[in-house]
Amino acid sequence: MSVEEAALALWAKSGNPFHPLLAHMLDTAAVALAVLRMEPPRTRALYAEDWGLPEEGALAWAAALVGLHDLGKASPVFQAGWEEGKERVQRAGLPFGELLDWVAHGVFTELFLRRLLKEKGLPERAANDLAAALGAHHGFPANAEEKSRARRHLRTEDPLWKEARRWLLEEVFRRLGAPLPPSQGNGEARPEAVLRVMALASFADWVASDPSLFPYGRDPRRGDYLKEALRLAQEALNRLGWPAFAKAQRREFGELFPYIPKPNALQESVPALLEGACTPVLLLVEAPMGMGKTEAALYAHHLLQAGLGHRGLYVALPTQATANGLFPRVRGFLERLGEGSRLELQLQHGTALLNPHYAGLLERAAPRQVGEEEEGGAVASAWFSARKRAMLAPYGVGTLDQALLGVLRVKHHFVRLWGLMNRVVVLDEVHAYDVYTSGLLQALLRWLRALGSSAVVMTATLPPSRRRALLEAWAGEEVEGQDLGPYPRVVLVGEGVKARSLPPAREVEVALEVLREVDVEPLAQRLKGALPGAVGAIVNTVDRAQDLYRALGEGTPLTLEELARRLGGISGGQAWEEVRQALPERGGEVVGKVLTDGTLVFLLHARFPAEERALRGSVVLALFGKGGPRPPRAILVATQVAEQSLDLDFDLLYTDLAPIDLLFQRSGRLHRHERPRPEEHARPRLLLGVPEDLDFGKPLYWDKVYEDYVLLATWRALSGRDRLRVPGDLEALLEEIYEGENPESFPEGLRERAKKSLKALQERRDREANTARRLSLSELDRLLAYWDEGALVAQERLEDDEEKAETQRLLTRLGDPSVAVVPLFRVGEGLFLDREGRRRAPLKGEVSREEAEALFRRAVRLSRFPLPQELLKEEPPPAWRKSGLLRGLRPLEVGRVFRSGERAFQVELDPELGVVYLPV
Amino acid sequence: MGSLEKFNLIDEPWIPVLKGGRVVEVGIGEALLRAHEFARIETPSPLEEAVLHRLLLAVLHRALSGPRCPEDVLDWWRKGGFPQDPIRDYLNRFRDRFFLFHPEAPFLQVADLPEENPLPWSKLLPELASGNNPTLFDHTTEENLPKATYAQAARALLVHQAFAPGGLLRRYGVGSAKDAPVARPALFLPTGQNLLETLLLNLVPYTPEDDAPIWEVPPLRLGDLEGARTKWPLTGRTRVYTWPARGVRLLDEGDGVRFMGYGPGVEPLEATHRDPMVAQRLDAKGNLLVLRLSEERSFWRDFSAMLPRQGGKVAATLEHAENLQGELEDEGLEGRITLRVLGQVSDQAKVLDIRREVYPLPSGLLTPKAEENLEKALKMAEELGQGLKHLAQEVAKAVVGERDRGHGRSPYLEELTKLANSLPLERLYWHALDGAFPRFFARVEEEASLDLWREALRGAALEAWKATRRFLGTGARHLKALAQGEQEFGRLLGELGEEVRT
């Protein structure tokens, strides 16, 4: 038997007919080629630049490498896995020796390619890296232990096997007409070049492994096999809704955002700054909410895409809620941008299924199945919804976590990075991230730049050191001594640094009144005394919010129905109309209370089951926001959840002392819109609660939420002031508090405490920054490292599913773990979702999609010690383990008692207060 | 006392190496530039062995700005040496920082540490402990303190900075000091056929940014260290390899050292850092868990804690050595590797034991077959060990006689325990296995290895039992106890035999 016959006998996919190895390798290469041909020219130019080859040669070379991803299947271990196939291989002359233990074929791919690529003439470093990258196509590079096991097999293997592999490799190169790249420098391949091949191999393999797209049994000996495979690949991509890049013509701002009559200063500055950009850029937008940052970013994407040929857009937001909120706006933009063509929009985060807008898209995509052309409009095809594949879609909205997983060595992280390649990545609300997450974000920026993407970073103002860190992560060098002008501003880092200051959108001068008595009873009296009006109180902890709500007085529970009745005829505002649509189904749910004098009181915090929180959020947005019916006497008690994103407008605001940036965020909710107000509130006033003794510990526990030093420093900076310009004063205060860290400037009695707490703060910051740098791929050349801390992450082989507890903890490193629970009520023998025992909780057997969503909507995240510690030790019910949506949840019977040391508490679910912890 | 600049560690002989079967001392320069001529660093002290390697590695990483990737190491292996010029240039550049005695910057010491209240130099060595440490290994006391040669003192200094356990200090405003970087973990040092290979096997790829060894930073002064003023995050490869855990100033007596000034060093801040010689893994929150040596047991009894299948922790040096070995074998080069596990066992501030265990590193160490055999072998050994422990108690009981046990910590029970513990049964058994394990481990993949191991267990148990008989003597009660014990012992060996058949 000849080597060729032996090689052709090898199988890749078992079955009748089976699929030969060479055939699958060529199929995969064909998919890679087809994908690259549908990419914008700039993506292809990046591949060409990676290897110093002309474009066609570079594509053929990359496709050949992708094809070789399964060369490891040309091993006795793999070929013995299917008896029929094994016999055929044996008959073709390839002997099977004593079969040792099983080793994954990816490991063999690496070992084979290490040698064969070198023998072919590729320099050692490039060969080894490519080999390891292609061997990792199932998610992780092989470790030393796997490789030494694989090597043992090779020692006893008949030499014909190696001949067969060499023949396969040559055949793949020959069929594709792939050249060898010229040797560059010291024979290394750049990490981003390796990544571009590495990720494409996984992606192409997913497509080529689908037998409905690539039927088995096609004979690779046929001369036109590759041509046919290319046709199938093209067809497959069409059927899967993979869009070809269409160059967008440059459009005017007004065409894309018809609802904005005239672009504002920010929206005008962005195009001016981008004018003439011919390399990818970082655009840093520092501006307060309400300046149309989102539209500016979307327009920046359009201009960059039109100018540079970026392949798409990813908008990364801090939370799922904000991502859901932005989705319709991005969709609208894309629909206007893509008139006639099809632009896919992908909502990408763990609970995307619950977003009604997204679910609608999915429904529309589903019945048609693959193969039928859409008639335009944004269609998130189901294919892209499978988690791993999702980041590949050219247009997406999701959480930052999803993007950050690209720089942590979890499963298939490299596919995520590839998906963000040559894209415009918009990172929103960057000020909200802690030191650790900011560190990961800097690593992400480094990769984005290396991968030829542009980034738009949007933030409220940042302390100078954090701004510098972001700019330098992009620039790769020091960005020192730049006078960027005052806030708000836009900074562009491309070839050089350009900056523009903007006139503030709206400046409010707020009278500041300090309350040194922070107990909830007097505070409640004070708030009630400020009525009539729409009064807000933002406090630092959930317990305190619940206490304050109670202290406002006994009232009658207010159902949604009752609320609608009271506000009866008043219509108006989209938010309020959406709330009213929920009436038939949820009219009976409690959303607040009514005091005897008719005052409406609402409570909003994160310890309500998701659907209750969402309903309350909508109600609050409708009543305190733009356009809706504004009750004459209303108080909202809220935690930090009211500080971000929600477009609320209070006549008067009370806030607990918090770090200065958050105080400004909160103050931004004061007299936010133009509207008539009660006389007493004609001028905006902020009440700031600061405990008399400056003790932020027990029973306030503010020091568990914020850094003691930052609270102290904020207080020191504010004391003596009686007004604040929002946002005008923020920048100077930020700098004073975060950068001018000088405990000596504190009054005598506080100096020692300031010194100590500052030291603790600095040490913690350094530690978190260091941890982020070590655990993430903060340096490009650690992509495949086996020796560093990142390799320890890889060693854990974490799923790339941010809902998994382990992955989540790696992403956040939150000191206090939390657990998402579904509160259940015991009625008789059974556990129910409701107190009355009408909806039984499915715990056993199969859980339908509807049931799963119903459970998920009841979830609430709890962190009180030792609740997560105990509950995470318990397995979820069997039925939940099978569901991606439910796997991370734990049932929690209402009334259950938890103990920590001497103390014990009982978990209750109160319809008005949410989850409460009652001492027992 | 003292002179200005003296005893430069780059040139003066102080690193003991084996050359042509003889131990000679060389300086850092020679050790690196002629590494291929030396079989290995040869010292009776496992801790010295570890720190001397760590020092040489630190110089290499900095001088070579790498290796950036494993292929760099392979290149040097194939060429049979390190690039010489960068090493020479680097050592020249920092020559001034390598004097053991120096008015401004004595190596790894603090120049202005006062001479008052000096400590004997032997305090530097855990195995030459004095003061309130148990004198485990040596009976050197302060009265008859021998003078250390400069070479000895230099080695002791390195050992101390790496291994000093935390504890009371009460000097210069610091009440208690923290552990030195590797005071607790087990260190994994794969070794090759000569010093060059050994260094290459441990030269794990390295990024020179964000790191500096002690000689690249300004010399520390007492003022920096008083009141634990200086804290560094415990991270950066060469920073950790050359960590100034304590303030030390060796006092020159012209021809040696007897005393030193002593004080606090740089306090380590917890940090995410992978020390290549330490076996670590990441826990769910992203914190690193470290493999330590344990007091009661030799390292091999915990060997399975390194195995990936059991969520084990692996040292980067081991992974690196395995990768190199594989690559070299692919090229037909032989890379015969031994694994040395070094470190100390300590209980808080007390050093209880110093360890060096040497294992041949069969290629494919961690194959499932090997793992399975290893697990079986360890289980057998532990079970028989448990049996012997029980047997010792039974024998003790028979000797002392049945009595009312009383409650709690009765004198009777204490007597029983004391007698049982004094019997050499368990101790000798494990001791014999310490010697037998490497032989088994060299063949761990082979089917026959388990039979070999069973023989070793049987032999070890028999020897231990014989010694126990001799120990107990021939009193009537003792003979009776032994006769009863004999039966039990036979049963234990029988169980071992049964396993042979299954």
Short mmCIF file of N, CA, C and O in Angstrom, two decimals, chain A residues 12 33 82 138 198 236 263 266 275 340 357 366-367 432 447 456 505 553 560 649 678 805 859 892:
data_model
loop_
_atom_site.label_atom_id
_atom_site.label_comp_id
_atom_site.label_asym_id
_atom_site.label_seq_id
_atom_site.Cartn_x
_atom_site.Cartn_y
_atom_site.Cartn_z
N ALA A 12 -12.20 11.28 9.56
CA ALA A 12 -12.33 12.40 10.49
C ALA A 12 -13.65 12.34 11.23
O ALA A 12 -13.73 12.68 12.41
N LEU A 33 -11.40 30.18 4.12
CA LEU A 33 -11.24 31.05 2.95
C LEU A 33 -12.50 31.84 2.67
O LEU A 33 -12.47 33.04 2.42
N TRP A 82 -13.04 4.30 16.34
CA TRP A 82 -14.25 3.81 15.65
C TRP A 82 -13.84 2.53 14.93
O TRP A 82 -13.01 2.56 14.03
N HIS A 138 -9.98 23.06 20.42
CA HIS A 138 -11.15 22.73 21.25
C HIS A 138 -11.19 23.55 22.53
O HIS A 138 -11.92 23.23 23.45
N MET A 198 -5.49 30.97 15.01
CA MET A 198 -5.98 30.11 16.08
C MET A 198 -7.51 30.16 16.17
O MET A 198 -8.19 29.13 16.21
N ALA A 236 -22.98 27.53 3.07
CA ALA A 236 -23.16 27.35 4.51
C ALA A 236 -23.20 28.70 5.22
O ALA A 236 -24.08 28.95 6.04
N PRO A 263 -26.98 68.18 15.75
CA PRO A 263 -25.95 67.57 16.59
C PRO A 263 -25.41 68.58 17.61
O PRO A 263 -25.27 69.77 17.28
N LEU A 266 -20.66 67.82 21.35
CA LEU A 266 -19.95 66.54 21.37
C LEU A 266 -20.10 65.84 20.03
O LEU A 266 -19.13 65.34 19.44
N GLU A 275 -11.70 63.27 11.45
CA GLU A 275 -11.41 63.65 10.07
C GLU A 275 -9.98 63.24 9.70
O GLU A 275 -9.03 63.60 10.39
N GLY A 340 -32.03 48.30 3.63
CA GLY A 340 -31.95 47.40 2.48
C GLY A 340 -31.01 46.24 2.69
O GLY A 340 -31.31 45.12 2.32
N HIS A 357 -37.02 42.53 23.52
CA HIS A 357 -36.68 42.94 22.16
C HIS A 357 -35.88 41.85 21.46
O HIS A 357 -36.08 41.56 20.30
N ALA A 366 -36.36 32.27 13.93
CA ALA A 366 -36.49 30.82 14.09
C ALA A 366 -37.34 30.12 13.02
O ALA A 366 -36.86 29.18 12.40
N PRO A 367 -38.59 30.56 12.77
CA PRO A 367 -39.43 29.74 11.90
C PRO A 367 -38.88 29.62 10.48
O PRO A 367 -39.11 28.61 9.82
N ALA A 432 -17.25 53.36 36.10
CA ALA A 432 -17.92 52.54 37.10
C ALA A 432 -17.12 51.30 37.48
O ALA A 432 -17.50 50.58 38.39
N TRP A 447 -5.03 44.45 23.36
CA TRP A 447 -5.34 43.47 22.32
C TRP A 447 -6.13 44.10 21.17
O TRP A 447 -5.87 43.81 20.00
N VAL A 456 -13.91 53.09 21.40
CA VAL A 456 -14.52 54.32 21.88
C VAL A 456 -14.81 54.11 23.36
O VAL A 456 -15.56 53.21 23.72
N ALA A 505 -23.07 70.42 28.91
CA ALA A 505 -24.42 70.41 28.36
C ALA A 505 -25.33 71.28 29.21
O ALA A 505 -26.09 72.09 28.73
N GLY A 553 -43.37 55.72 57.53
CA GLY A 553 -44.69 55.60 58.12
C GLY A 553 -45.49 54.43 57.57
O GLY A 553 -45.25 53.96 56.46
N LEU A 560 -50.07 47.95 41.52
CA LEU A 560 -49.93 48.62 40.23
C LEU A 560 -51.28 49.15 39.78
O LEU A 560 -51.40 50.27 39.29
N ASP A 649 -35.54 62.41 37.74
CA ASP A 649 -35.47 63.85 37.99
C ASP A 649 -36.18 64.15 39.31
O ASP A 649 -37.39 64.00 39.42
N PRO A 678 -42.68 72.60 42.49
CA PRO A 678 -43.27 73.28 43.64
C PRO A 678 -42.37 74.45 44.05
O PRO A 678 -41.15 74.37 43.92
N ALA A 805 -20.16 30.25 38.37
CA ALA A 805 -19.61 30.90 39.57
C ALA A 805 -18.10 31.09 39.48
O ALA A 805 -17.59 32.17 39.77
N ALA A 859 -35.29 35.32 40.21
CA ALA A 859 -33.98 35.24 40.85
C ALA A 859 -33.60 36.54 41.53
O ALA A 859 -33.96 37.63 41.05
N LEU A 892 -34.17 28.77 47.40
CA LEU A 892 -34.04 29.18 48.80
C LEU A 892 -35.44 29.23 49.39
O LEU A 892 -36.28 30.03 48.96
#
